[in-house]
Structure formats: C-alpha cells, structure tokens
Coordinates of C-alpha atoms in Angstrom, one line a residue:
M1 CA -13.6 13.4 0.7
R2 CA -10.9 13.9 -1.6
R3 CA -7.8 12.2 -0.2
D4 CA -4.5 13.2 0.0
F5 CA -1.6 10.1 -0.9
D6 CA 0.4 9.1 -3.2
L7 CA 0.1 5.3 -4.2
S8 CA 3.7 5.7 -6.5
L9 CA 6.1 3.7 -4.2
Y10 CA 4.1 2.0 -1.3
F11 CA 6.5 0.1 1.2
I12 CA 4.7 -2.4 3.4
V13 CA 6.6 -2.4 6.8
G14 CA 6.3 -4.8 10.0
P15 CA 8.1 -7.7 12.7
S16 CA 7.5 -10.5 10.0
H17 CA 9.0 -8.2 7.3
V18 CA 12.0 -6.4 8.9
A19 CA 13.9 -7.9 11.1
G20 CA 15.2 -5.5 14.0
D21 CA 13.5 -1.3 14.0
P22 CA 12.2 -0.2 10.8
V23 CA 12.7 3.6 11.7
A24 CA 16.1 3.6 9.7
L25 CA 14.9 1.4 6.6
V26 CA 11.7 3.9 6.7
Q27 CA 13.8 6.7 6.7
A28 CA 16.4 5.6 4.0
A29 CA 13.3 4.1 2.3
V30 CA 11.3 7.5 1.8
Q31 CA 14.6 9.6 1.1
G32 CA 14.8 7.3 -2.1
G33 CA 11.2 8.1 -3.0
V34 CA 8.7 5.6 -0.8
S35 CA 5.2 7.5 -1.2
L36 CA 3.5 5.8 1.2
I37 CA 4.1 3.5 4.2
Q38 CA 1.9 0.9 5.7
L39 CA 2.8 -1.0 9.3
R40 CA 1.4 -4.3 8.8
D41 CA 1.9 -6.0 12.4
K42 CA -0.2 -9.2 13.5
T43 CA 1.7 -10.0 16.6
S44 CA 2.4 -7.3 18.7
G45 CA 0.3 -6.1 21.6
T46 CA -1.8 -3.3 20.8
R47 CA 0.2 -0.8 22.6
Q48 CA 2.9 -1.7 21.0
M49 CA 1.6 -1.6 18.0
V50 CA 0.4 2.4 18.9
D51 CA 3.5 3.3 20.1
S52 CA 5.3 1.4 16.7
A53 CA 3.5 3.5 14.8
R54 CA 4.0 7.0 16.7
R55 CA 7.4 6.6 15.7
L56 CA 7.0 6.2 12.2
L57 CA 5.0 9.4 12.2
T58 CA 7.3 11.2 13.8
V59 CA 9.9 9.7 10.9
L60 CA 7.2 10.7 8.3
N61 CA 6.5 14.0 9.4
G62 CA 7.4 16.9 7.2
T63 CA 8.1 14.4 4.1
G64 CA 4.2 14.2 3.2
V65 CA 4.4 10.4 3.0
K66 CA 1.3 9.2 4.7
L67 CA 1.0 5.9 7.5
F68 CA -1.3 3.4 6.8
I69 CA -2.1 0.8 9.5
N70 CA -2.7 -2.5 8.6
D71 CA -6.7 -4.2 10.0
R72 CA -6.2 -2.0 12.9
V73 CA -8.9 0.7 12.6
D74 CA -8.7 0.6 17.0
V75 CA -4.6 1.3 16.3
A76 CA -4.8 4.0 13.2
L77 CA -7.0 6.2 15.3
A78 CA -5.0 6.2 18.8
C79 CA -2.1 7.4 16.6
G80 CA -3.2 9.7 14.4
A81 CA -2.3 7.9 11.1
Y82 CA -3.9 8.9 7.9
G83 CA -6.0 5.6 6.9
V84 CA -6.3 2.1 7.7
H85 CA -5.9 -1.0 5.1
L86 CA -8.6 -3.6 5.1
G87 CA -7.7 -7.0 3.6
A88 CA -10.6 -9.8 3.1
S89 CA -10.8 -11.3 6.5
D90 CA -10.4 -7.8 8.1
M91 CA -12.9 -5.8 9.4
T92 CA -15.6 -4.4 6.4
P93 CA -14.5 -1.1 5.0
E94 CA -18.5 -0.1 6.3
D95 CA -18.0 -1.1 9.6
A96 CA -14.2 0.8 9.5
R97 CA -16.1 3.2 7.9
R98 CA -18.8 3.8 10.7
I99 CA -16.6 3.9 13.4
A100 CA -13.6 6.2 11.7
G101 CA -16.1 8.5 10.3
D102 CA -14.1 10.8 7.7
G103 CA -11.2 10.8 9.9
L104 CA -9.3 7.7 8.6
A105 CA -9.1 7.0 4.5
I106 CA -9.9 3.3 3.4
G107 CA -7.8 1.3 1.1
V108 CA -9.1 -2.4 0.2
T109 CA -7.2 -5.7 -1.3
V110 CA -8.6 -6.9 -3.8
K111 CA -8.1 -10.6 -5.4
T112 CA -10.8 -11.4 -8.1
V113 CA -13.3 -9.2 -10.2
D114 CA -15.7 -10.0 -8.3
E115 CA -14.3 -8.2 -5.3
V116 CA -13.5 -5.2 -7.3
R117 CA -17.4 -5.2 -8.4
R118 CA -18.5 -5.0 -4.5
I119 CA -16.2 -2.1 -3.6
D120 CA -18.1 0.9 -2.4
P121 CA -16.4 4.0 -4.1
A122 CA -18.4 6.1 -1.3
I123 CA -16.5 4.4 1.4
V124 CA -13.0 3.3 -0.3
D125 CA -10.4 5.1 -0.8
Y126 CA -8.0 3.2 -2.9
A127 CA -7.7 -0.3 -3.7
S128 CA -4.5 -2.5 -4.2
I129 CA -4.3 -5.2 -6.3
G130 CA -3.0 -8.9 -5.9
G131 CA -1.0 -11.2 -5.7
V132 CA -0.1 -10.3 -9.1
F133 CA 3.2 -12.8 -8.8
D134 CA 4.5 -15.1 -6.5
T135 CA 6.0 -13.6 -3.5
K136 CA 7.4 -14.9 0.2
S137 CA 6.6 -12.2 1.8
K138 CA 2.8 -13.6 2.6
Q139 CA 1.3 -16.8 1.9
N140 CA -1.4 -16.9 -0.6
D141 CA -3.6 -19.0 -1.1
S142 CA -4.9 -18.2 -4.8
A143 CA -2.6 -18.5 -7.9
P144 CA -0.9 -15.3 -8.6
L145 CA -2.8 -13.3 -11.1
G146 CA -0.4 -12.3 -13.7
L147 CA 0.3 -9.2 -16.2
S148 CA -3.1 -10.5 -17.9
G149 CA -5.4 -10.6 -14.7
L150 CA -4.1 -7.3 -13.3
R151 CA -5.2 -5.6 -16.3
E152 CA -8.7 -7.5 -16.0
M153 CA -9.2 -5.9 -12.7
V154 CA -8.1 -3.2 -13.4
S155 CA -10.5 -3.1 -16.6
A156 CA -13.5 -4.0 -13.7
L157 CA -12.1 -1.1 -11.2
D158 CA -12.0 1.4 -14.5
A159 CA -15.9 0.0 -14.7
L160 CA -17.1 0.4 -11.5
A161 CA -14.8 3.7 -10.5
P162 CA -12.2 4.8 -13.0
E163 CA -10.7 7.7 -10.7
M164 CA -10.2 5.4 -7.9
P165 CA -6.5 5.3 -6.9
R166 CA -5.2 1.7 -7.5
C167 CA -1.9 -0.3 -7.4
A168 CA -0.6 -3.5 -7.1
I169 CA 1.6 -5.9 -4.9
A170 CA 3.4 -9.1 -4.3
G171 CA 6.5 -10.3 -5.8
I172 CA 6.9 -6.8 -7.6
D173 CA 10.6 -5.7 -7.8
L174 CA 12.8 -4.0 -9.9
E175 CA 12.9 -5.7 -12.9
K176 CA 8.9 -6.0 -13.2
A177 CA 7.9 -2.3 -11.2
G178 CA 7.4 -0.9 -15.1
S179 CA 5.1 -3.8 -16.8
V180 CA 3.4 -3.4 -13.8
A181 CA 2.5 0.0 -13.5
A182 CA 2.0 0.3 -17.0
C183 CA -1.1 -1.5 -16.5
G184 CA -2.9 1.5 -15.6
L185 CA -2.1 1.5 -12.4
D186 CA -0.9 4.5 -9.6
G187 CA 1.8 3.0 -8.4
V188 CA 3.1 -0.2 -6.5
C189 CA 3.5 -1.9 -3.5
T190 CA 6.5 -3.8 -2.1
I191 CA 8.0 -5.3 0.5
S192 CA 11.3 -7.6 0.1
A193 CA 12.5 -5.7 -2.9
I194 CA 13.1 -2.7 -0.5
A195 CA 13.6 -4.4 2.7
L196 CA 16.1 -6.9 1.5
A197 CA 18.2 -4.5 -0.3
P198 CA 21.6 -4.1 -0.1
N199 CA 20.3 -0.2 0.1
A200 CA 17.2 0.7 0.6
E201 CA 17.2 4.2 -0.8
D202 CA 19.1 3.5 -3.8
A203 CA 16.6 0.0 -4.3
A204 CA 13.1 2.5 -3.7
R205 CA 14.8 5.1 -5.9
A206 CA 15.7 2.7 -9.0
I207 CA 11.9 1.3 -8.5
R208 CA 10.5 5.4 -8.1
Q209 CA 11.3 5.8 -10.9
T210 CA 10.3 2.8 -12.9
V211 CA 7.1 3.4 -11.9
D212 CA 7.3 7.1 -12.2
A213 CA 8.1 6.6 -16.1
N214 CA 5.5 3.7 -16.8
K215 CA 2.4 4.5 -14.4
R216 CA -1.0 5.6 -15.8
G217 CA -1.2 9.3 -16.5
R218 CA -1.3 11.7 -13.0
E219 CA 1.8 13.7 -12.4
S220 CA 4.1 12.7 -9.5
A221 CA 4.1 14.4 -6.7
F222 CA 7.7 13.5 -5.7
A223 CA 10.8 15.4 -7.5

C-alpha cells in the first residue's frame, strides 16, 4: 500500500522533551517546515495520550503533516493518527499490522545492520536509523553510529528495500543535518534542535532548508 507521508523533517514531541503544552510548539515547527510529528509519551495514561494526540491532530488538520504515535497501536487507532512508530522493545511490526490492518503506517527504529536485514518491507513503511550522534533526549545503550556507520546502515537498507523511506535520529542539529541527509536519506529526525530553540519556527526552517538541499533525490513536498 502506497503511503503519503514526508520524512524530510521529523519532529518528536512529548512530556519528556517539551515543558508544558506542545500544541503551540508544534504549530510553530510546522510553520517552519516540519513535515511529520511523532507523539512520544511514556508516562501519561491512555486517555490523556488519546486526548493529547487529538489536540495535535486538530492543529495539523489541513497542513498535510502526518501524526505518528510512539509504541501505542491502540492510541494511534483510537485518535485517528496516520501511523505508529515502533522501537526494538515495543510490539513487533508483524503484531501491529495484525491489529491495525492497513489502517496505520508503521515505522521502525533500527540500530544495527542485522536489524535492517530483519525488516519486512511488506509490513514496514519507513525506517529510522540511529542513534547517529550522542544525544541527551534519549538514553542509548549502544555507541553512536557516526556518519560512517550511518552509511553502512543505508547501504544495507538499499540492498533490502531501496525504495523504503528512511531518516536518521539522535543528536542531529542544524550543523549536522546536511551531512546526515547526504548519506542517502529522505530526511532527519530531531527533538532538542527545535524544542529547545529560542524560536522553533526559525530553527525548523533552517534545518528544513539544509535537509532539502542535501537529501537523496526526492522532490520536497514542502514549498
């Protein structure tokens, strides 16, 4: 099933990363060129998560920016999100697809070449590669990939599913976004570079322009 989402600038929000209400921050980030939002909430109850997701969907309505929910297939289905993002310790993509059918796009985090090779392209809609650099936003048990490790992961994904959309995550700011995107990606994923910026809209715009100038040969959906 062909999916309609844009990984160019993927922004993760949630109570662990954003102090207070994320709605205004998301509005500003989308104005600057963020193309996809993920709600990552490991602490709130289910009802609160669904309510938060619905508020974000109201903000995103009419923008073309899609909402993914981290881990929680039930929340994604309940709120009407576009997709779900799964990490290594979350539900398997196979089980998520069994529950959701074609109703959700499914993205996965991959940290090793072996994890890339285990992707089933018939089930998974995109891959997020990381962590590329050190980051304070999330605890990583493994050493950062760096650009050379990122290129190796991209090569493995090209061998498995060359058309699969892919982005990279962890420690990616304006200074690093161009070199990361140039490794054969469709975009980058960020948290702090936008969430902690003095002006989220300006920060998003600068990163988006850098990514669009360096990412692999796909036309930008953002004008």
